[in-house]
Amino acid sequence: MNIIPVRVTAAETIAEGIRLLKLAPRDGSMLPVWEPGSHIDLHLGPGIIRQYSLCGSYRDTSTYEVAVKREAASRGGSKFVHESLSVGSELSISAPRNLFPMHRGARRSLLVAGGIGITPIISMARLLRDRGQPFDLLYFARSEAHAAFRDELSGAALDGSCQLLFGQERDAVEATLANALGNRRDDCHLYLCGPQPFMDTVRMVAARHGWPDDAVHLEYFAATPASGAELETSFDLKLARSNKTFTVPPGKTIVDVLREHGTDVETSCEQGVCGTCVVKVLDGCPDHRDCFLTSQEQASGNCMAICVSRSRSTLLVVDL
Ligand code: FES
């Protein structure tokens, strides 16, 4: 994996609970080019690797920008960014990856962001503006104070195509979406990013108004968590190369169990998003819980993301 040593060159709070970092290579070189929708991994400490969308100018390869929301239930990532990183801090990042690419054939775009989901969406808006392609942007935030990039979004810089919507209750959100998503034109594509329940609502409204799946593009920050009941099943995991078999009990992931037994596996997000931990499945039936593999790859049963996925069969044999 391509690791880039960087230094924090600016750090500021840009909205309630949202901290923006600017990161530049320590050796003064240029960073890899990226497209809107891309994210990078931030290596924040041993075992703490988190993905954040790039939200600065896609034209500027001297610096990357990420905006991080402080999560109340932080497992260490956002807390570290908010409390321990400041100008001059050194860390490593990955090269950008784009799991949320824009559709090249779209003539018109509708961009919908909820909360911190504005980070990939604002760079998409800038690209569309620069290309002279029409778009509308809806940004739902808890309040004006919680809205990142307020000045840019509410000013003339993005051609005035943005609506900032503060403090709407669920019914109002649905009504706003119904208004925006009704009467779809065939060449229009929808891009959405935000918390899971928000995205579920947008997808439901889009489906109700006849948006085809291939015109709806979304960014997940984490795979859908498994419910407690689903975690209650244990299964055996056989490593084909070493012929060892381990039991994966309820509440532990395959990665947890492998590490306990001294088998090192490469991971990054450990949330089913990045694909770093995907392995070949040689026998058995995986219970996919990631959002990295395509539905065809999941249906084939030939591979799985072992940081989150489990097994439907009592025995799973993997190529490790
Ligand atoms: S480590 Fe990212 S999908 Fe498993």
CSV table of C-alpha atoms and ligand atoms in Angstrom, one decimal:
chain,number,residue,atom,x,y,z
A,1,MET,CA,0.0,0.0,0.0
A,2,ASN,CA,1.2,3.5,-0.9
A,3,ILE,CA,1.9,5.3,2.4
A,4,ILE,CA,2.7,9.0,2.3
A,5,PRO,CA,4.3,10.8,5.3
A,6,VAL,CA,2.6,14.2,5.8
A,7,ARG,CA,2.5,17.1,8.2
A,8,VAL,CA,-0.5,19.1,9.4
A,9,THR,CA,-0.1,22.6,8.0
A,10,ALA,CA,-3.4,24.0,9.2
A,11,ALA,CA,-6.1,22.8,11.6
A,12,GLU,CA,-9.3,24.8,12.3
A,13,THR,CA,-12.8,24.3,13.5
A,14,ILE,CA,-15.1,25.1,10.6
A,15,ALA,CA,-18.4,24.2,12.2
A,16,GLU,CA,-19.7,22.9,15.5
A,17,GLY,CA,-17.8,19.6,16.1
A,18,ILE,CA,-16.1,19.6,12.7
A,19,ARG,CA,-12.3,20.1,12.4
A,20,LEU,CA,-10.6,20.8,9.1
A,21,LEU,CA,-7.0,19.6,8.6
A,22,LYS,CA,-4.7,20.5,5.8
A,23,LEU,CA,-2.0,17.9,5.1
A,24,ALA,CA,1.2,18.4,3.1
A,25,PRO,CA,4.0,15.9,2.3
A,26,ARG,CA,6.9,16.2,4.7
A,27,ASP,CA,9.4,16.1,1.9
A,28,GLY,CA,7.8,18.9,0.0
A,29,SER,CA,6.8,16.8,-3.0
A,30,MET,CA,3.4,16.9,-4.8
A,31,LEU,CA,0.6,14.5,-3.8
A,32,PRO,CA,-1.2,12.2,-6.2
A,33,VAL,CA,-4.0,13.7,-8.2
A,34,TRP,CA,-7.5,12.8,-7.2
A,35,GLU,CA,-11.1,13.0,-8.3
A,36,PRO,CA,-14.0,14.3,-6.3
A,37,GLY,CA,-15.5,11.4,-4.3
A,38,SER,CA,-12.1,10.1,-3.3
A,39,HIS,CA,-11.0,9.4,0.2
A,40,ILE,CA,-7.7,8.8,2.0
A,41,ASP,CA,-6.8,6.7,5.0
A,42,LEU,CA,-5.4,8.6,8.0
A,43,HIS,CA,-3.0,6.4,10.1
A,44,LEU,CA,-3.7,7.9,13.5
A,45,GLY,CA,-1.8,5.4,15.7
A,46,PRO,CA,-1.3,1.7,16.2
A,47,GLY,CA,-4.4,0.0,14.8
A,48,ILE,CA,-6.2,3.3,14.2
A,49,ILE,CA,-6.8,3.9,10.5
A,50,ARG,CA,-9.7,5.9,9.4
A,51,GLN,CA,-11.1,6.9,6.0
A,52,TYR,CA,-12.0,10.6,5.3
A,53,SER,CA,-13.2,12.1,2.0
A,54,LEU,CA,-11.0,14.7,0.4
A,55,CYS,CA,-12.8,18.0,0.6
A,56,GLY,CA,-10.3,20.6,-0.7
A,57,SER,CA,-9.6,21.7,-4.2
A,58,TYR,CA,-9.0,18.8,-6.5
A,59,ARG,CA,-6.7,21.1,-8.5
A,60,ASP,CA,-4.3,21.5,-5.6
A,61,THR,CA,-1.9,18.6,-5.2
A,62,SER,CA,0.4,20.4,-2.8
A,63,THR,CA,-2.1,19.8,0.1
A,64,TYR,CA,-5.0,17.5,0.9
A,65,GLU,CA,-7.9,18.7,3.1
A,66,VAL,CA,-10.1,16.5,5.2
A,67,ALA,CA,-12.9,17.6,7.6
A,68,VAL,CA,-13.6,15.3,10.5
A,69,LYS,CA,-16.7,15.3,12.7
A,70,ARG,CA,-16.2,14.5,16.3
A,71,GLU,CA,-18.3,11.4,17.0
A,72,ALA,CA,-19.7,10.9,20.4
A,73,ALA,CA,-19.0,7.2,20.2
A,74,SER,CA,-15.6,7.7,18.7
A,75,ARG,CA,-13.4,4.5,18.8
A,76,GLY,CA,-10.3,6.7,18.8
A,77,GLY,CA,-10.2,8.2,15.3
A,78,SER,CA,-12.2,11.4,15.5
A,79,LYS,CA,-11.2,12.0,19.1
A,80,PHE,CA,-7.6,11.8,18.1
A,81,VAL,CA,-8.0,14.2,15.2
A,82,HIS,CA,-9.8,16.7,17.5
A,83,GLU,CA,-7.6,16.4,20.5
A,84,SER,CA,-4.2,15.4,19.4
A,85,LEU,CA,-3.5,16.8,16.0
A,86,SER,CA,-2.4,20.4,15.5
A,87,VAL,CA,-0.2,22.3,13.1
A,88,GLY,CA,3.2,20.5,12.8
A,89,SER,CA,1.8,17.1,13.8
A,90,GLU,CA,3.2,14.3,11.7
A,91,LEU,CA,1.2,11.3,10.4
A,92,SER,CA,0.9,9.0,7.4
A,93,ILE,CA,-1.8,8.8,4.9
A,94,SER,CA,-2.7,6.5,2.0
A,95,ALA,CA,-2.9,7.6,-1.6
A,96,PRO,CA,-6.5,8.5,-2.6
A,97,ARG,CA,-9.0,5.8,-3.6
A,98,ASN,CA,-12.3,6.6,-5.2
A,99,LEU,CA,-15.3,4.3,-4.3
A,100,PHE,CA,-17.7,7.1,-5.1
A,101,PRO,CA,-16.9,8.1,-8.7
A,102,MET,CA,-19.1,10.5,-10.6
A,103,HIS,CA,-20.9,9.2,-13.7
A,104,ARG,CA,-19.2,10.6,-16.8
A,105,GLY,CA,-22.4,10.6,-18.9
A,106,ALA,CA,-24.5,12.6,-16.5
A,107,ARG,CA,-25.8,15.8,-18.1
A,108,ARG,CA,-27.3,17.1,-14.8
A,109,SER,CA,-26.6,16.2,-11.2
A,110,LEU,CA,-28.4,16.3,-8.0
A,111,LEU,CA,-26.1,16.3,-5.0
A,112,VAL,CA,-27.6,15.6,-1.5
A,113,ALA,CA,-25.6,15.7,1.7
A,114,GLY,CA,-26.5,15.2,5.3
A,115,GLY,CA,-24.2,16.4,8.1
A,116,ILE,CA,-20.6,15.5,7.5
A,117,GLY,CA,-21.6,13.9,4.2
A,118,ILE,CA,-21.0,17.3,2.7
A,119,THR,CA,-17.2,16.5,2.4
A,120,PRO,CA,-17.2,14.5,-0.8
A,121,ILE,CA,-20.3,16.4,-2.1
A,122,ILE,CA,-18.7,19.9,-2.0
A,123,SER,CA,-15.7,18.7,-4.1
A,124,MET,CA,-18.2,17.2,-6.6
A,125,ALA,CA,-20.0,20.6,-6.8
A,126,ARG,CA,-16.8,22.4,-7.5
A,127,LEU,CA,-16.0,20.0,-10.3
A,128,LEU,CA,-19.4,20.4,-11.9
A,129,ARG,CA,-19.1,24.2,-11.6
A,130,ASP,CA,-15.7,24.2,-13.2
A,131,ARG,CA,-17.0,22.0,-16.1
A,132,GLY,CA,-20.1,24.3,-16.5
A,133,GLN,CA,-22.4,21.3,-15.9
A,134,PRO,CA,-25.7,22.1,-14.2
A,135,PHE,CA,-26.4,20.8,-10.7
A,136,ASP,CA,-28.5,21.3,-7.6
A,137,LEU,CA,-27.2,20.7,-4.1
A,138,LEU,CA,-29.2,20.1,-1.0
A,139,TYR,CA,-27.4,20.2,2.3
A,140,PHE,CA,-29.2,19.1,5.4
A,141,ALA,CA,-27.6,20.1,8.7
A,142,ARG,CA,-28.7,20.2,12.3
A,143,SER,CA,-28.3,24.0,12.5
A,144,GLU,CA,-26.4,26.8,10.8
A,145,ALA,CA,-23.6,26.4,13.4
A,146,HIS,CA,-23.3,22.7,12.4
A,147,ALA,CA,-23.0,23.4,8.7
A,148,ALA,CA,-19.4,23.1,7.2
A,149,PHE,CA,-18.4,25.3,4.2
A,150,ARG,CA,-21.4,27.6,4.9
A,151,ASP,CA,-19.9,30.7,3.2
A,152,GLU,CA,-18.9,28.8,0.0
A,153,LEU,CA,-22.3,27.0,-0.2
A,154,SER,CA,-24.4,30.1,0.4
A,155,GLY,CA,-22.5,32.5,-1.7
A,156,ALA,CA,-22.1,33.0,-5.4
A,157,ALA,CA,-19.0,30.8,-5.6
A,158,LEU,CA,-21.0,27.7,-6.5
A,159,ASP,CA,-23.4,29.5,-8.9
A,160,GLY,CA,-26.1,29.7,-6.3
A,161,SER,CA,-27.3,26.2,-6.9
A,162,CYS,CA,-27.2,25.2,-3.3
A,163,GLN,CA,-30.0,25.0,-0.7
A,164,LEU,CA,-28.9,24.8,3.0
A,165,LEU,CA,-31.6,23.2,5.1
A,166,PHE,CA,-31.3,23.5,8.8
A,167,GLY,CA,-33.0,21.5,11.6
A,168,GLN,CA,-35.6,19.8,9.5
A,169,GLU,CA,-37.6,17.0,11.1
A,170,ARG,CA,-38.0,13.7,9.2
A,171,ASP,CA,-41.3,14.6,7.6
A,172,ALA,CA,-39.9,17.9,6.3
A,173,VAL,CA,-36.8,16.2,5.0
A,174,GLU,CA,-39.0,13.7,3.1
A,175,ALA,CA,-41.1,16.6,1.7
A,176,THR,CA,-38.0,18.5,0.6
A,177,LEU,CA,-36.5,15.4,-1.0
A,178,ALA,CA,-39.8,14.5,-2.8
A,179,ASN,CA,-39.9,18.0,-4.2
A,180,ALA,CA,-36.3,17.8,-5.5
A,181,LEU,CA,-36.4,14.2,-6.7
A,182,GLY,CA,-39.8,14.4,-8.4
A,183,ASN,CA,-39.9,14.7,-12.2
A,184,ARG,CA,-36.5,13.2,-12.9
A,185,ARG,CA,-34.9,13.8,-16.2
A,186,ASP,CA,-33.3,10.7,-17.9
A,187,ASP,CA,-29.8,12.2,-18.0
A,188,CYS,CA,-29.8,13.2,-14.3
A,189,HIS,CA,-27.7,11.4,-11.7
A,190,LEU,CA,-28.1,11.5,-7.9
A,191,TYR,CA,-25.1,11.5,-5.5
A,192,LEU,CA,-25.7,11.3,-1.8
A,193,CYS,CA,-23.7,11.0,1.3
A,194,GLY,CA,-24.5,11.2,5.0
A,195,PRO,CA,-25.5,9.1,8.0
A,196,GLN,CA,-27.1,5.8,7.2
A,197,PRO,CA,-30.7,6.6,8.3
A,198,PHE,CA,-30.5,9.8,6.1
A,199,MET,CA,-29.3,7.9,3.1
A,200,ASP,CA,-32.0,5.3,3.6
A,201,THR,CA,-34.6,8.1,3.5
A,202,VAL,CA,-33.1,9.6,0.3
A,203,ARG,CA,-33.0,6.2,-1.4
A,204,MET,CA,-36.5,5.4,-0.4
A,205,VAL,CA,-37.8,8.8,-1.8
A,206,ALA,CA,-35.7,8.2,-5.0
A,207,ALA,CA,-37.1,4.8,-5.5
A,208,ARG,CA,-40.6,6.1,-4.9
A,209,HIS,CA,-40.0,8.6,-7.7
A,210,GLY,CA,-38.7,6.1,-10.1
A,211,TRP,CA,-35.0,6.7,-10.0
A,212,PRO,CA,-33.2,3.7,-11.4
A,213,ASP,CA,-30.4,2.2,-9.2
A,214,ASP,CA,-27.7,3.0,-11.7
A,215,ALA,CA,-28.5,6.7,-11.5
A,216,VAL,CA,-28.1,6.7,-7.7
A,217,HIS,CA,-24.6,6.9,-6.3
A,218,LEU,CA,-23.7,6.8,-2.6
A,219,GLU,CA,-20.9,6.9,-0.2
A,220,TYR,CA,-21.0,4.8,2.9
A,221,PHE,CA,-18.8,5.6,5.8
A,222,ALA,CA,-19.2,2.2,7.4
A,223,ALA,CA,-20.9,-1.1,6.6
A,224,THR,CA,-24.3,-1.8,8.1
A,225,PRO,CA,-23.6,-3.0,11.6
A,226,ALA,CA,-24.8,-6.5,12.4
A,227,SER,CA,-27.5,-6.9,14.9
A,228,GLY,CA,-26.8,-8.6,18.2
A,229,ALA,CA,-28.9,-11.7,17.1
A,230,GLU,CA,-26.8,-12.1,14.0
A,231,LEU,CA,-23.6,-12.0,16.0
A,232,GLU,CA,-24.8,-14.9,18.1
A,233,THR,CA,-23.8,-17.6,15.7
A,234,SER,CA,-20.3,-19.1,15.9
A,235,PHE,CA,-18.7,-20.9,13.1
A,236,ASP,CA,-15.4,-22.7,12.3
A,237,LEU,CA,-12.8,-21.0,10.1
A,238,LYS,CA,-10.3,-23.2,8.3
A,239,LEU,CA,-7.1,-21.7,6.9
A,240,ALA,CA,-6.4,-23.7,3.8
A,241,ARG,CA,-2.6,-22.9,3.6
A,242,SER,CA,-1.8,-23.9,7.1
A,243,ASN,CA,-4.6,-26.4,7.6
A,244,LYS,CA,-5.5,-24.8,10.9
A,245,THR,CA,-9.1,-24.4,12.1
A,246,PHE,CA,-10.3,-21.8,14.6
A,247,THR,CA,-13.8,-21.2,16.0
A,248,VAL,CA,-15.1,-17.6,15.5
A,249,PRO,CA,-17.4,-17.0,18.5
A,250,PRO,CA,-20.3,-14.5,18.7
A,251,GLY,CA,-19.1,-11.0,19.2
A,252,LYS,CA,-15.7,-11.5,17.5
A,253,THR,CA,-14.7,-11.0,14.0
A,254,ILE,CA,-12.6,-13.3,11.8
A,255,VAL,CA,-9.8,-10.7,12.0
A,256,ASP,CA,-10.0,-10.7,15.9
A,257,VAL,CA,-9.7,-14.5,16.0
A,258,LEU,CA,-6.8,-14.7,13.5
A,259,ARG,CA,-4.9,-12.1,15.5
A,260,GLU,CA,-5.5,-13.9,18.7
A,261,HIS,CA,-3.9,-16.9,17.1
A,262,GLY,CA,-0.9,-15.0,15.8
A,263,THR,CA,-2.0,-14.9,12.2
A,264,ASP,CA,-1.4,-11.4,10.9
A,265,VAL,CA,-3.8,-10.0,8.3
A,266,GLU,CA,-3.7,-6.7,6.6
A,267,THR,CA,-6.6,-4.4,7.3
A,268,SER,CA,-7.3,-0.8,7.1
A,269,CYS,CA,-10.8,0.5,7.9
A,270,GLU,CA,-12.0,-2.6,9.7
A,271,GLN,CA,-15.5,-1.4,8.9
A,272,GLY,CA,-16.2,-3.2,5.6
A,273,VAL,CA,-15.5,-0.2,3.5
A,274,CYS,CA,-12.0,-0.3,2.0
A,275,GLY,CA,-11.5,-3.9,0.7
A,276,THR,CA,-8.0,-4.2,2.2
A,277,CYS,CA,-8.9,-7.4,4.1
A,278,VAL,CA,-10.7,-9.2,1.2
A,279,VAL,CA,-9.7,-12.9,0.9
A,280,LYS,CA,-10.6,-15.8,-1.3
A,281,VAL,CA,-13.3,-18.2,-0.1
A,282,LEU,CA,-12.6,-21.8,-1.0
A,283,ASP,CA,-15.5,-23.5,0.7
A,284,GLY,CA,-18.6,-22.6,2.7
A,285,CYS,CA,-21.1,-19.7,2.4
A,286,PRO,CA,-20.0,-16.2,3.5
A,287,ASP,CA,-22.4,-13.9,5.3
A,288,HIS,CA,-21.5,-10.6,3.7
A,289,ARG,CA,-21.7,-7.5,5.8
A,290,ASP,CA,-19.3,-5.2,4.0
A,291,CYS,CA,-20.2,-2.4,1.6
A,292,PHE,CA,-17.0,-2.8,-0.6
A,293,LEU,CA,-17.8,-5.9,-2.7
A,294,THR,CA,-20.3,-5.5,-5.5
A,295,SER,CA,-23.5,-7.5,-5.2
A,296,GLN,CA,-22.2,-9.8,-8.0
A,297,GLU,CA,-19.0,-10.4,-6.1
A,298,GLN,CA,-21.0,-11.1,-2.9
A,299,ALA,CA,-23.4,-13.4,-4.7
A,300,SER,CA,-20.5,-15.4,-6.2
A,301,GLY,CA,-19.4,-16.4,-2.7
A,302,ASN,CA,-15.7,-16.5,-3.9
A,303,CYS,CA,-14.4,-13.7,-1.7
A,304,MET,CA,-15.2,-11.8,1.5
A,305,ALA,CA,-14.1,-9.0,3.7
A,306,ILE,CA,-13.0,-10.7,6.9
A,307,CYS,CA,-13.1,-7.6,9.1
A,308,VAL,CA,-16.9,-7.6,9.2
A,309,SER,CA,-18.3,-10.6,7.3
A,310,ARG,CA,-19.2,-13.9,8.9
A,311,SER,CA,-20.4,-17.3,7.8
A,312,ARG,CA,-23.8,-18.8,7.0
A,313,SER,CA,-22.3,-22.3,6.9
A,314,THR,CA,-20.8,-24.0,10.0
A,315,LEU,CA,-17.4,-24.2,8.3
A,316,LEU,CA,-15.8,-21.6,6.1
A,317,VAL,CA,-12.5,-22.3,4.3
A,318,VAL,CA,-10.4,-19.3,3.2
A,319,ASP,CA,-7.2,-19.0,1.2
A,320,LEU,CA,-5.0,-18.0,4.1
B,1,FES,S1,-10.3,-3.7,6.4
B,1,FES,FE1,-11.5,-2.4,5.1
B,1,FES,S2,-13.0,-3.8,4.4
B,1,FES,FE2,-11.9,-4.9,5.8
